[in-house]
């Protein structure tokens, strides 16, 4: 899959494609259906498929403080789009200039002049352009004039409710991982590299792998039963995701995983963590001793959970 960063990096050879536009956060089953249609259309027309995404996502640009936590980082989103068979991603900087483009300017500058789009695939509720004035009807009218076709993808629902990134976030916030999996079409996972921590966990009796979240806010917080994939092997574990109030961290979110019955060095390795069950909220304890007691109870609860469950071999 080819990644084009910014409109200015589009070249004449990029013109001529079928395209879709959106945030695609989490690449859930609604997104997957659009991407499937896009792939079919690309094959029929014999042109590449292109997904137009924004960075930051519009809500992060307009209201950085209140924008929801992302389900996946840009890197993970690109991987999921590549897995769905997308040929090209055009990642546009969402800035003052872009958000001021009228719907007509958006179509002319990006879709027609930039991409030479032959067919557009969008959700029926898709809106774009300054003040979100552009919609499906607008695109169809523009398509008649500018010689591209537009198709509204059928809404994908689960139990009568439209699937959306928001619904996945809600499922994670209420620790309904079964629902999150049914919305995503795969288990919810967080992937990252293991960093060196403060080495306090060893003193607490439970060594943990600290997974870098970078500046990412996580869509869930608390203590969870998890499974962890390392180099194709899956291990049971228990994890804390949060700001670690007892040891007064820097306020940034951390993901720490204790692997049950694992002896080995995982520093620098990439782990994929899948969440199965919430044990409790993160707490501020009065002492390290109290934290240690709580973590021991978490480990015991995770063991009890895995006693009754087969461990899935792969998280994909
Ligand atoms: C299962 C588990 C539960 C945890 N729960 C909490 C908690 O409720 N409150 C808290 O401040 N830290 C919690 N922590 C994080 C510990 O504070 C952290 O592991 C410790 O500070 C060691 O950090 P280090 O790996 O950087 O050395 C938890 C960690 C684990 C593995
Ligand atoms: N359940 C769905 N069925 C069909 N199309 C969808 C569905 N969800 C999203 N789409 C379409 O996929 C494209 C990208 O959607 P986008 O990620 O911007 O929104 P979303 O998934 O509804 O997220 P949010 O909950 O943040 O609004 C848009 O064209 C949108 O209309």
Short mmCIF file of N, CA and C in Angstrom, two decimals, residues 30 93 103 120 162 212 243 253 267 299 303 311:
data_model
loop_
_atom_site.label_atom_id
_atom_site.label_comp_id
_atom_site.label_asym_id
_atom_site.label_seq_id
_atom_site.Cartn_x
_atom_site.Cartn_y
_atom_site.Cartn_z
N UNK A 30 -18.37 -1.53 9.73
CA UNK A 30 -18.97 -0.58 8.79
C UNK A 30 -17.93 -0.10 7.78
N UNK A 93 -3.38 16.84 5.87
CA UNK A 93 -3.25 17.59 7.13
C UNK A 93 -4.55 18.36 7.32
N UNK A 103 -17.52 22.83 0.25
CA UNK A 103 -17.73 21.49 -0.30
C UNK A 103 -17.31 21.44 -1.78
N UNK A 120 -16.70 7.32 -6.33
CA UNK A 120 -16.61 7.58 -4.88
C UNK A 120 -17.55 6.66 -4.14
N UNK A 162 -26.53 1.20 14.15
CA UNK A 162 -25.46 1.48 13.20
C UNK A 162 -24.09 1.34 13.89
N UNK A 212 4.80 1.33 25.40
CA UNK A 212 4.79 2.75 25.06
C UNK A 212 3.45 3.13 24.41
N UNK A 243 -2.77 6.16 34.74
CA UNK A 243 -1.72 7.13 35.05
C UNK A 243 -0.93 6.76 36.31
N UNK A 253 -0.58 8.40 30.16
CA UNK A 253 -1.12 7.05 30.29
C UNK A 253 -0.04 6.00 30.02
N UNK A 267 12.11 -6.63 26.75
CA UNK A 267 12.47 -5.24 26.45
C UNK A 267 12.69 -5.05 24.96
N UNK A 299 -3.65 -10.53 40.17
CA UNK A 299 -2.99 -11.68 39.53
C UNK A 299 -3.80 -12.95 39.84
N UNK A 303 -5.65 -15.40 37.14
CA UNK A 303 -5.43 -16.86 37.09
C UNK A 303 -6.77 -17.59 37.12
N UNK A 311 -7.21 -20.35 26.04
CA UNK A 311 -6.52 -19.16 25.56
C UNK A 311 -6.47 -19.21 24.04
#
